[in-house]
Amino acid sequence: MTVMGTARPAGRPRSERAEKAIVDATLDLIGEGTSVSELSIEAVAARAGVGKTTIYRRWANKEELVGDALATLKAPLPVVEGRTVREDLVAYLDVMRQDTLTLRTRCIMNIAMSEPDRHPNLYERFHKTAIEPRRAAMRAVLERGVATGELRPDLDIELAIGMLSGTMLWYTKGAAHNNTPLADDLAARIVDEALRGFLSR
Amino acid sequence: MTVMGTARPAGRPRSERAEKAIVDATLDLIGEGTSVSELSIEAVAARAGVGKTTIYRRWANKEELVGDALATLKAPLPVVEGRTVREDLVAYLDVMRQDTLTLRTRCIMNIAMSEPDRHPNLYERFHKTAIEPRRAAMRAVLERGVATGELRPDLDIELAIGMLSGTMLWYTKGAAHNNTPLADDLAARIVDEALRGFLSR
DNA sequence: TAGTTTCGCAACGACACCGTATCGTATGAT
DNA sequence: ATCATACGATACGGTGTCGTTGCGAAACTA
């Protein structure tokens, strides 16, 4: 009998250090451009300074490891509620822009873009936790704009989401190619250009 | 001495059949989702019904093979010159949409999107032959629109290109995920939505 | 016919991973 | 002290791909 209801299993407990090292190594490798298909357990173990056994003991397969690793990258998803729709949209799009600057969130992009049907479970899981919330947030802002009359009542909201996100995605891809970072005011310029079509006037 | 100035080298000539089979097999495999990194010469040879030797004799490495294979996919790039800018833009965007329906051109998308910095030469080559012409065509249409007064004189043309292409790209990606084909009128809807911001009045 | 080159095929040694097993050691509870 | 488990390290047999080589047959020139 143990004191706590959660009975600690006998024997040496699993190392938190090792677990974190494994997850970090996984994210590092993916962030460096290794695709999920190419990612090898051996490489993760070597990078993490860990025996392969320690990895196999915790994760049944590669997908679960990557899935858990990505889950640790919780999207902060800023809750902006500015005065105007324009401000909010710029804020969200600018998060998208800044994400491309950090290594960790670039991991997400790599996976999200490259292997949709190869690892469907993985993609599904990632989509639910990363894509959908952001999409919902943007949808809410647009719907609020329609409600307040700031935006056209007949605005195709899903299309609007696609236009804003897609444009930033386009620039993100272009920036990844020719190493020029995205302009600071890019989000504002996209939104402004788009709003001339979205605004009710 | 031979009769012709182009001296045919002695010995058995290289098989056109084999060459075509190799290129086709390469495109097939890539089209089925095999990334360039994963693409193995062995698999290409097997698929093509050809010995590995025959491949190594013609191409020094994988990148050149893939590069030549992609080069055979010459983008038709329809030369539309409709009456209105809207018609032309819809036409170009609709080509983009239809491309996602065919296997072969989906090869291009896969490569273009997934491995920009892993195979820089390959990406560069593809970008020049496939992306830039289309971008230039769309730029020409937009500039013509500005010249005729159909579009705002202060229109940011590069941004406009990004908005139109990016939006279609966004839908393309979404469609690749949940197998729903893109709506027939998608191109028109994107252009119409965008033009409300682009049109001078 | 003789000479040359390519053909498809099979085999080679080398390397990278796979997933598992077996070490001796370390870390905890009882 | 004893027991149970996890640790890192190493090695195993198996598979897949690499790029190369040797082979006999085929294709074409001179």
Tab-separated table of C-alpha atoms (C1' of nucleotides) in Angstrom:
chain	number	residue	atom	x	y	z
A	1	MET	CA	0.000	0.000	0.000
A	2	THR	CA	1.174	3.411	-0.836
A	3	VAL	CA	-0.056	6.569	0.731
A	4	MET	CA	-1.272	8.060	-2.501
A	5	GLY	CA	-4.049	6.529	-4.541
A	6	THR	CA	-1.807	6.712	-7.604
A	7	ALA	CA	0.349	3.723	-6.825
A	8	ARG	CA	3.887	4.349	-7.938
A	9	PRO	CA	5.091	1.236	-9.728
A	10	ALA	CA	8.019	-0.473	-8.125
A	11	GLY	CA	11.491	-0.107	-9.509
A	12	ARG	CA	13.424	2.779	-10.946
A	13	PRO	CA	11.155	5.496	-12.296
A	14	ARG	CA	11.474	6.646	-15.868
A	15	SER	CA	13.784	9.548	-16.357
A	16	GLU	CA	12.150	12.864	-17.099
A	17	ARG	CA	15.454	14.058	-18.431
A	18	ALA	CA	15.619	11.295	-21.025
A	19	GLU	CA	12.058	11.857	-22.143
A	20	LYS	CA	12.617	15.550	-22.671
A	21	ALA	CA	15.889	14.911	-24.453
A	22	ILE	CA	14.157	12.508	-26.838
A	23	VAL	CA	11.349	14.902	-27.634
A	24	ASP	CA	13.768	17.766	-28.108
A	25	ALA	CA	15.966	15.728	-30.388
A	26	THR	CA	12.949	14.742	-32.441
A	27	LEU	CA	11.850	18.329	-32.864
A	28	ASP	CA	15.380	19.430	-33.619
A	29	LEU	CA	15.803	16.900	-36.391
A	30	ILE	CA	12.445	17.677	-37.948
A	31	GLY	CA	13.176	21.362	-37.657
A	32	GLU	CA	16.400	20.831	-39.538
A	33	GLY	CA	14.467	19.488	-42.459
A	34	THR	CA	14.298	15.778	-41.794
A	35	SER	CA	10.961	14.479	-42.986
A	36	VAL	CA	8.969	12.136	-40.823
A	37	SER	CA	9.603	9.312	-43.247
A	38	GLU	CA	13.324	9.847	-43.097
A	39	LEU	CA	13.452	10.375	-39.356
A	40	SER	CA	15.226	7.395	-37.834
A	41	ILE	CA	14.973	6.249	-34.267
A	42	GLU	CA	18.704	5.742	-34.276
A	43	ALA	CA	19.291	9.362	-35.158
A	44	VAL	CA	16.934	10.533	-32.446
A	45	ALA	CA	18.637	8.310	-29.883
A	46	ALA	CA	22.083	9.493	-30.905
A	47	ARG	CA	21.048	13.141	-30.841
A	48	ALA	CA	19.374	12.745	-27.476
A	49	GLY	CA	22.297	10.823	-25.962
A	50	VAL	CA	19.974	7.971	-25.169
A	51	GLY	CA	19.736	4.278	-25.889
A	52	LYS	CA	17.273	3.131	-28.476
A	53	THR	CA	15.704	0.953	-25.820
A	54	THR	CA	14.612	4.003	-23.894
A	55	ILE	CA	12.702	5.243	-26.903
A	56	TYR	CA	11.106	1.936	-27.809
A	57	ARG	CA	10.022	1.477	-24.214
A	58	ARG	CA	7.869	4.624	-24.383
A	59	TRP	CA	6.615	4.862	-27.911
A	60	ALA	CA	5.273	2.019	-29.992
A	61	ASN	CA	6.205	3.610	-33.299
A	62	LYS	CA	7.645	6.667	-34.940
A	63	GLU	CA	4.312	8.349	-35.525
A	64	GLU	CA	3.410	8.362	-31.863
A	65	LEU	CA	6.758	9.818	-30.959
A	66	VAL	CA	6.409	12.600	-33.490
A	67	GLY	CA	2.813	13.129	-32.483
A	68	ASP	CA	3.709	13.561	-28.844
A	69	ALA	CA	6.636	15.754	-29.758
A	70	LEU	CA	4.438	18.059	-31.787
A	71	ALA	CA	1.877	18.125	-29.007
A	72	THR	CA	4.438	19.762	-26.750
A	73	LEU	CA	4.490	22.689	-29.149
A	74	LYS	CA	1.290	24.188	-27.890
A	75	ALA	CA	0.237	26.968	-30.184
A	76	PRO	CA	-0.015	30.079	-28.008
A	77	LEU	CA	-2.722	31.499	-30.248
A	78	PRO	CA	-2.923	35.103	-29.023
A	79	VAL	CA	-6.371	36.136	-27.945
A	80	VAL	CA	-6.683	39.527	-29.503
A	81	GLU	CA	-9.896	41.396	-29.359
A	82	GLY	CA	-8.987	44.732	-30.809
A	83	ARG	CA	-11.340	47.492	-31.623
A	84	THR	CA	-11.509	46.906	-35.350
A	85	VAL	CA	-11.649	43.806	-37.452
A	86	ARG	CA	-8.664	45.080	-39.328
A	87	GLU	CA	-6.519	45.177	-36.202
A	88	ASP	CA	-7.466	41.659	-35.234
A	89	LEU	CA	-6.832	40.228	-38.662
A	90	VAL	CA	-3.465	41.922	-38.867
A	91	ALA	CA	-2.594	40.526	-35.456
A	92	TYR	CA	-3.461	36.955	-36.452
A	93	LEU	CA	-1.707	37.127	-39.786
A	94	ASP	CA	1.342	38.614	-38.154
A	95	VAL	CA	1.515	35.669	-35.786
A	96	MET	CA	1.587	33.498	-38.853
A	97	ARG	CA	4.454	35.550	-40.211
A	98	GLN	CA	6.472	35.494	-37.020
A	99	ASP	CA	5.989	31.756	-36.729
A	100	THR	CA	8.052	31.239	-39.828
A	101	LEU	CA	10.992	32.913	-38.122
A	102	THR	CA	11.315	30.429	-35.279
A	103	LEU	CA	12.759	26.990	-35.706
A	104	ARG	CA	10.206	25.160	-33.649
A	105	THR	CA	7.113	26.348	-35.414
A	106	ARG	CA	8.804	25.776	-38.707
A	107	CYS	CA	8.748	22.103	-37.732
A	108	ILE	CA	5.005	22.285	-37.830
A	109	MET	CA	4.968	23.868	-41.230
A	110	ASN	CA	7.273	21.237	-42.648
A	111	ILE	CA	5.105	18.399	-41.474
A	112	ALA	CA	1.828	20.054	-42.249
A	113	MET	CA	2.782	20.826	-45.791
A	114	SER	CA	4.813	17.854	-46.840
A	115	GLU	CA	3.163	14.637	-45.783
A	116	PRO	CA	-0.583	14.904	-45.541
A	117	ASP	CA	-1.591	11.467	-46.771
A	118	ARG	CA	1.562	9.587	-45.832
A	119	HIS	CA	0.909	9.906	-42.128
A	120	PRO	CA	-2.816	10.576	-41.934
A	121	ASN	CA	-3.196	10.072	-38.208
A	122	LEU	CA	-0.360	12.413	-37.519
A	123	TYR	CA	-1.714	15.011	-39.862
A	124	GLU	CA	-5.186	14.689	-38.424
A	125	ARG	CA	-3.949	15.164	-34.913
A	126	PHE	CA	-1.845	18.142	-35.834
A	127	HIS	CA	-4.632	19.674	-37.851
A	128	LYS	CA	-7.029	19.528	-34.938
A	129	THR	CA	-4.641	21.052	-32.440
A	130	ALA	CA	-2.891	23.643	-34.586
A	131	ILE	CA	-4.792	24.520	-37.727
A	132	GLU	CA	-8.425	24.408	-36.681
A	133	PRO	CA	-8.125	26.678	-33.620
A	134	ARG	CA	-6.446	29.348	-35.670
A	135	ARG	CA	-8.932	29.015	-38.426
A	136	ALA	CA	-11.771	29.254	-35.928
A	137	ALA	CA	-10.263	32.351	-34.392
A	138	MET	CA	-10.050	34.058	-37.726
A	139	ARG	CA	-13.554	32.957	-38.582
A	140	ALA	CA	-14.816	34.483	-35.360
A	141	VAL	CA	-13.220	37.804	-36.152
A	142	LEU	CA	-14.733	37.854	-39.629
A	143	GLU	CA	-18.161	36.889	-38.328
A	144	ARG	CA	-17.945	39.606	-35.747
A	145	GLY	CA	-17.106	42.036	-38.509
A	146	VAL	CA	-20.151	40.987	-40.465
A	147	ALA	CA	-22.311	41.288	-37.362
A	148	THR	CA	-21.115	44.796	-36.585
A	149	GLY	CA	-21.601	45.844	-40.172
A	150	GLU	CA	-17.912	46.462	-40.622
A	151	LEU	CA	-17.830	43.804	-43.321
A	152	ARG	CA	-20.173	43.030	-46.183
A	153	PRO	CA	-23.153	40.969	-45.050
A	154	ASP	CA	-22.796	38.624	-48.011
A	155	LEU	CA	-19.080	38.037	-47.417
A	156	ASP	CA	-17.996	34.469	-48.088
A	157	ILE	CA	-16.239	33.936	-44.812
A	158	GLU	CA	-14.557	30.662	-45.654
A	159	LEU	CA	-13.214	32.175	-48.840
A	160	ALA	CA	-12.004	35.174	-46.915
A	161	ILE	CA	-10.137	32.925	-44.528
A	162	GLY	CA	-8.568	31.185	-47.491
A	163	MET	CA	-7.521	34.449	-49.064
A	164	LEU	CA	-5.864	35.827	-45.964
A	165	SER	CA	-4.172	32.616	-44.849
A	166	GLY	CA	-3.315	31.526	-48.347
A	167	THR	CA	-1.631	34.790	-49.191
A	168	MET	CA	0.527	34.642	-46.098
A	169	LEU	CA	1.276	31.006	-46.841
A	170	TRP	CA	2.346	31.983	-50.330
A	171	TYR	CA	4.783	34.555	-48.993
A	172	THR	CA	5.986	32.158	-46.356
A	173	LYS	CA	6.879	29.660	-49.030
A	174	GLY	CA	8.611	32.274	-51.108
A	175	ALA	CA	10.595	33.492	-48.127
A	176	ALA	CA	11.704	29.981	-47.268
A	177	HIS	CA	13.177	29.778	-50.738
A	178	ASN	CA	15.128	33.008	-51.148
A	179	ASN	CA	16.217	33.666	-47.621
A	180	THR	CA	14.700	37.122	-47.371
A	181	PRO	CA	12.644	37.533	-44.211
A	182	LEU	CA	9.110	38.750	-44.630
A	183	ALA	CA	8.544	42.495	-44.396
A	184	ASP	CA	7.287	43.736	-41.055
A	185	ASP	CA	4.221	45.329	-42.530
A	186	LEU	CA	3.307	42.372	-44.723
A	187	ALA	CA	0.340	41.333	-42.606
A	188	ALA	CA	-1.059	44.840	-42.656
A	189	ARG	CA	-0.621	45.130	-46.395
A	190	ILE	CA	-2.382	41.846	-47.034
A	191	VAL	CA	-5.283	42.724	-44.797
A	192	ASP	CA	-5.628	46.191	-46.244
A	193	GLU	CA	-5.629	44.881	-49.759
A	194	ALA	CA	-8.153	42.246	-48.901
A	195	LEU	CA	-10.419	44.501	-46.907
A	196	ARG	CA	-11.138	46.702	-49.852
A	197	GLY	CA	-13.051	43.695	-51.044
A	198	PHE	CA	-14.400	42.671	-47.708
A	199	LEU	CA	-15.551	46.019	-46.392
A	200	SER	CA	-19.193	46.774	-46.827
A	201	ARG	CA	-18.409	50.079	-48.427
B	1	MET	CA	34.161	8.889	-92.117
B	2	THR	CA	30.415	8.869	-92.166
B	3	VAL	CA	28.232	10.524	-94.669
B	4	MET	CA	26.499	12.763	-92.226
B	5	GLY	CA	28.324	15.437	-90.288
B	6	THR	CA	26.758	14.092	-87.119
B	7	ALA	CA	28.874	11.000	-86.809
B	8	ARG	CA	26.815	8.222	-85.335
B	9	PRO	CA	28.989	6.570	-82.716
B	10	ALA	CA	29.722	2.956	-83.330
B	11	GLY	CA	27.964	0.234	-81.444
B	12	ARG	CA	24.433	-0.309	-80.307
B	13	PRO	CA	22.527	2.946	-79.957
B	14	ARG	CA	20.873	3.843	-76.713
B	15	SER	CA	17.296	2.763	-76.485
B	16	GLU	CA	14.714	5.510	-76.698
B	17	ARG	CA	12.227	3.126	-75.186
B	18	ALA	CA	14.354	2.611	-72.104
B	19	GLU	CA	14.920	6.307	-71.636
B	20	LYS	CA	11.243	7.074	-71.834
B	21	ALA	CA	10.399	4.212	-69.505
B	22	ILE	CA	12.864	5.513	-66.936
B	23	VAL	CA	11.521	9.041	-67.051
B	24	ASP	CA	7.950	7.806	-66.872
B	25	ALA	CA	8.719	5.560	-63.935
B	26	THR	CA	10.370	8.456	-62.139
B	27	LEU	CA	7.368	10.684	-62.627
B	28	ASP	CA	4.998	7.917	-61.654
B	29	LEU	CA	6.777	7.251	-58.403
B	30	ILE	CA	6.989	10.906	-57.487
B	31	GLY	CA	3.379	11.342	-58.447
B	32	GLU	CA	2.438	8.546	-56.095
B	33	GLY	CA	3.899	10.472	-53.223
B	34	THR	CA	7.497	9.337	-53.123
B	35	SER	CA	9.662	12.261	-52.144
B	36	VAL	CA	12.858	12.965	-54.008
B	37	SER	CA	14.883	11.952	-50.984
B	38	GLU	CA	13.120	8.636	-50.739
B	39	LEU	CA	13.138	7.954	-54.445
B	40	SER	CA	15.512	5.062	-55.063
B	41	ILE	CA	17.196	4.248	-58.317
B	42	GLU	CA	16.393	0.638	-57.704
B	43	ALA	CA	12.703	1.374	-57.523
B	44	VAL	CA	12.845	3.418	-60.713
B	45	ALA	CA	14.697	0.638	-62.506
B	46	ALA	CA	12.243	-1.975	-61.324
B	47	ARG	CA	9.246	0.111	-62.286
B	48	ALA	CA	10.723	0.882	-65.675
B	49	GLY	CA	11.695	-2.710	-66.349
B	50	VAL	CA	15.269	-1.646	-66.813
B	51	GLY	CA	18.632	-2.457	-65.340
B	52	LYS	CA	20.159	-0.001	-62.910
B	53	THR	CA	23.126	0.193	-65.233
B	54	THR	CA	21.023	1.771	-67.900
B	55	ILE	CA	20.073	4.550	-65.534
B	56	TYR	CA	23.546	5.163	-64.166
B	57	ARG	CA	24.902	5.282	-67.685
B	58	ARG	CA	22.740	8.300	-68.524
B	59	TRP	CA	22.403	10.275	-65.335
B	60	ALA	CA	25.179	11.021	-62.894
B	61	ASN	CA	22.871	11.318	-59.897
B	62	LYS	CA	19.300	11.299	-58.753
B	63	GLU	CA	18.818	15.034	-58.999
B	64	GLU	CA	19.676	15.147	-62.669
B	65	LEU	CA	17.305	12.324	-63.388
B	66	VAL	CA	14.464	14.033	-61.562
B	67	GLY	CA	15.372	17.337	-63.139
B	68	ASP	CA	15.225	15.933	-66.635
B	69	ALA	CA	12.040	14.084	-65.812
B	70	LEU	CA	10.370	17.255	-64.624
B	71	ALA	CA	11.618	19.111	-67.667
B	72	THR	CA	9.556	16.806	-69.862
B	73	LEU	CA	6.473	18.159	-68.139
B	74	LYS	CA	6.444	21.372	-70.048
B	75	ALA	CA	3.762	23.584	-68.630
B	76	PRO	CA	1.378	24.358	-71.483
B	77	LEU	CA	0.621	27.749	-69.976
B	78	PRO	CA	-2.477	28.793	-71.915
B	79	VAL	CA	-2.076	32.105	-73.663
B	80	VAL	CA	-5.342	33.744	-72.900
B	81	GLU	CA	-5.967	37.281	-73.926
B	82	GLY	CA	-9.601	37.757	-73.077
B	83	ARG	CA	-11.489	40.957	-73.194
B	84	THR	CA	-11.420	41.675	-69.481
B	85	VAL	CA	-8.795	41.282	-66.831
B	86	ARG	CA	-11.273	39.288	-64.834
B	87	GLU	CA	-11.657	36.703	-67.576
B	88	ASP	CA	-7.918	36.292	-67.938
B	89	LEU	CA	-7.305	35.949	-64.234
B	90	VAL	CA	-10.078	33.399	-63.889
B	91	ALA	CA	-8.573	31.460	-66.778
B	92	TYR	CA	-5.124	31.348	-65.224
B	93	LEU	CA	-6.365	30.457	-61.785
B	94	ASP	CA	-8.564	27.763	-63.233
B	95	VAL	CA	-5.558	26.208	-64.887
B	96	MET	CA	-4.004	26.072	-61.457
B	97	ARG	CA	-7.100	24.341	-60.149
B	98	GLN	CA	-7.289	21.816	-62.946
B	99	ASP	CA	-3.607	21.027	-62.529
B	100	THR	CA	-4.303	19.589	-59.121
B	101	LEU	CA	-6.638	17.057	-60.705
B	102	THR	CA	-4.025	15.406	-62.902
B	103	LEU	CA	-1.422	13.067	-61.553
B	104	ARG	CA	1.487	14.432	-63.508
B	105	THR	CA	1.212	18.035	-62.502
B	106	ARG	CA	0.664	16.961	-58.954
B	107	CYS	CA	4.236	15.679	-59.133
B	108	ILE	CA	5.334	19.229	-59.571
B	109	MET	CA	3.364	20.430	-56.622
B	110	ASN	CA	4.804	17.753	-54.391
B	111	ILE	CA	8.342	18.652	-55.218
B	112	ALA	CA	7.828	22.366	-55.255
B	113	MET	CA	6.233	22.402	-51.870
B	114	SER	CA	8.113	19.806	-49.938
B	115	GLU	CA	11.803	20.135	-50.498
B	116	PRO	CA	12.892	23.630	-51.334
B	117	ASP	CA	16.251	23.733	-49.584
B	118	ARG	CA	17.042	20.032	-49.669
B	119	HIS	CA	17.524	20.019	-53.401
B	120	PRO	CA	18.218	23.638	-54.237
B	121	ASN	CA	19.405	23.082	-57.789
B	122	LEU	CA	16.359	21.048	-58.564
B	123	TYR	CA	14.046	23.592	-57.033
B	124	GLU	CA	15.772	26.419	-58.825
B	125	ARG	CA	15.451	24.708	-62.150
B	126	PHE	CA	11.818	23.874	-61.595
B	127	HIS	CA	11.068	27.349	-60.371
B	128	LYS	CA	12.469	28.916	-63.491
B	129	THR	CA	10.608	26.668	-65.905
B	130	ALA	CA	7.287	26.299	-64.128
B	131	ILE	CA	6.645	28.988	-61.550
B	132	GLU	CA	8.167	32.091	-63.076
B	133	PRO	CA	6.418	31.880	-66.461
B	134	ARG	CA	3.054	31.591	-64.802
B	135	ARG	CA	3.839	34.365	-62.432
B	136	ALA	CA	4.954	36.537	-65.321
B	137	ALA	CA	1.790	35.794	-67.236
B	138	MET	CA	-0.356	36.819	-64.340
B	139	ARG	CA	1.768	39.903	-63.780
B	140	ALA	CA	1.260	40.890	-67.415
B	141	VAL	CA	-2.493	40.608	-67.077
B	142	LEU	CA	-2.512	42.733	-63.965
B	143	GLU	CA	-0.255	45.357	-65.504
B	144	ARG	CA	-2.455	45.474	-68.539
B	145	GLY	CA	-5.402	46.006	-66.228
B	146	VAL	CA	-3.665	48.906	-64.568
B	147	ALA	CA	-2.754	50.382	-67.942
B	148	THR	CA	-6.286	50.211	-69.238
B	149	GLY	CA	-7.610	51.718	-66.059
B	150	GLU	CA	-9.552	48.581	-65.221
B	151	LEU	CA	-7.501	48.229	-62.050
B	152	ARG	CA	-6.399	50.750	-59.461
B	153	PRO	CA	-3.281	52.617	-60.564
B	154	ASP	CA	-1.665	52.155	-57.149
B	155	LEU	CA	-2.318	48.407	-57.079
B	156	ASP	CA	0.522	46.407	-55.517
B	157	ILE	CA	0.888	43.942	-58.335
B	158	GLU	CA	3.222	41.532	-56.603
B	159	LEU	CA	0.902	41.397	-53.636
B	160	ALA	CA	-2.037	40.832	-55.958
B	161	ILE	CA	-0.249	37.903	-57.532
B	162	GLY	CA	0.400	36.512	-54.103
B	163	MET	CA	-3.210	36.877	-53.074
B	164	LEU	CA	-4.620	35.144	-56.127
B	165	SER	CA	-2.063	32.343	-56.301
B	166	GLY	CA	-1.862	31.914	-52.564
B	167	THR	CA	-5.584	31.551	-52.184
B	168	MET	CA	-5.730	28.866	-54.823
B	169	LEU	CA	-2.738	27.186	-53.252
B	170	TRP	CA	-4.523	27.199	-49.922
B	171	TYR	CA	-7.559	25.472	-51.389
B	172	THR	CA	-5.356	23.067	-53.266
B	173	LYS	CA	-3.733	22.005	-50.044
B	174	GLY	CA	-7.052	21.640	-48.311
B	175	ALA	CA	-8.435	19.579	-51.150
B	176	ALA	CA	-5.437	17.275	-51.104
B	177	HIS	CA	-6.251	16.551	-47.501
B	178	ASN	CA	-9.987	15.834	-47.492
B	179	ASN	CA	-10.469	14.318	-50.881
B	180	THR	CA	-13.101	16.749	-52.056
B	181	PRO	CA	-12.314	18.148	-55.496
B	182	LEU	CA	-12.275	21.899	-55.858
B	183	ALA	CA	-15.512	23.549	-56.927
B	184	ASP	CA	-15.752	24.416	-60.592
B	185	ASP	CA	-16.397	28.074	-59.936
B	186	LEU	CA	-13.644	28.437	-57.347
B	187	ALA	CA	-11.365	30.435	-59.598
B	188	ALA	CA	-14.147	32.849	-60.475
B	189	ARG	CA	-15.107	33.285	-56.852
B	190	ILE	CA	-11.543	34.023	-55.816
B	191	VAL	CA	-11.046	36.540	-58.580
B	192	ASP	CA	-14.345	38.233	-57.946
B	193	GLU	CA	-13.668	38.532	-54.265
B	194	ALA	CA	-10.217	39.890	-54.916
B	195	LEU	CA	-11.237	42.293	-57.633
B	196	ARG	CA	-13.468	44.225	-55.327
B	197	GLY	CA	-10.225	45.338	-53.826
B	198	PHE	CA	-8.292	45.573	-57.014
B	199	LEU	CA	-10.795	47.394	-59.213
B	200	SER	CA	-10.279	51.098	-59.361
B	201	ARG	CA	-13.894	51.768	-58.664
C	1	DT	C1'	32.317	-10.944	-90.438
C	2	DA	C1'	34.571	-8.319	-86.930
C	3	DG	C1'	34.333	-4.651	-83.728
C	4	DT	C1'	31.896	-1.670	-80.593
C	5	DT	C1'	28.430	-0.231	-77.563
C	6	DT	C1'	24.086	-0.929	-74.940
C	7	DC	C1'	20.900	-4.033	-73.253
C	8	DG	C1'	18.716	-6.514	-68.964
C	9	DC	C1'	20.173	-9.219	-65.259
C	10	DA	C1'	22.456	-10.766	-61.195
C	11	DA	C1'	25.743	-10.357	-57.788
C	12	DC	C1'	29.006	-7.807	-55.131
C	13	DG	C1'	30.756	-5.301	-50.613
C	14	DA	C1'	29.401	-1.299	-48.040
C	15	DC	C1'	26.442	1.219	-45.286
C	16	DA	C1'	22.209	2.786	-42.626
C	17	DC	C1'	18.202	1.300	-39.930
C	18	DC	C1'	15.221	-1.802	-38.179
C	19	DG	C1'	13.426	-3.971	-33.705
C	20	DT	C1'	15.168	-7.068	-30.073
C	21	DA	C1'	18.154	-8.962	-26.616
C	22	DT	C1'	21.693	-8.823	-23.313
C	23	DC	C1'	24.968	-6.639	-20.706
C	24	DG	C1'	26.408	-4.236	-16.090
C	25	DT	C1'	24.931	-0.118	-13.602
C	26	DA	C1'	21.755	3.243	-11.477
C	27	DT	C1'	17.616	4.419	-8.930
C	28	DG	C1'	13.848	3.799	-6.576
C	29	DA	C1'	10.353	1.178	-2.960
C	30	DT	C1'	9.835	-2.261	0.771
D	1	DA	C1'	19.469	-5.717	2.171
D	2	DT	C1'	16.352	-7.125	-1.435
D	3	DC	C1'	13.700	-6.611	-5.308
D	4	DA	C1'	11.984	-4.394	-9.448
D	5	DT	C1'	12.546	-1.489	-13.056
D	6	DA	C1'	14.980	1.886	-16.160
D	7	DC	C1'	19.314	3.354	-17.706
D	8	DG	C1'	23.082	3.608	-21.586
D	9	DA	C1'	25.811	0.683	-24.345
D	10	DT	C1'	26.594	-2.832	-27.490
D	11	DA	C1'	25.641	-6.523	-30.553
D	12	DC	C1'	22.595	-9.298	-33.158
D	13	DG	C1'	20.195	-10.963	-37.708
D	14	DG	C1'	17.408	-8.939	-41.299
D	15	DT	C1'	16.231	-5.692	-44.901
D	16	DG	C1'	16.800	-2.149	-48.281
D	17	DT	C1'	19.575	0.786	-51.027
D	18	DC	C1'	23.870	2.256	-52.634
D	19	DG	C1'	27.132	2.466	-56.782
D	20	DT	C1'	29.982	-0.958	-59.295
D	21	DT	C1'	31.154	-4.989	-61.873
D	22	DG	C1'	30.749	-9.077	-64.863
D	23	DC	C1'	27.956	-11.614	-67.913
D	24	DG	C1'	25.887	-13.183	-72.376
D	25	DA	C1'	22.716	-11.411	-75.750
D	26	DA	C1'	21.254	-7.731	-78.835
D	27	DA	C1'	21.946	-3.871	-82.057
D	28	DC	C1'	24.412	-1.298	-85.065
D	29	DT	C1'	28.829	0.241	-87.946
D	30	DA	C1'	32.432	-0.602	-90.995
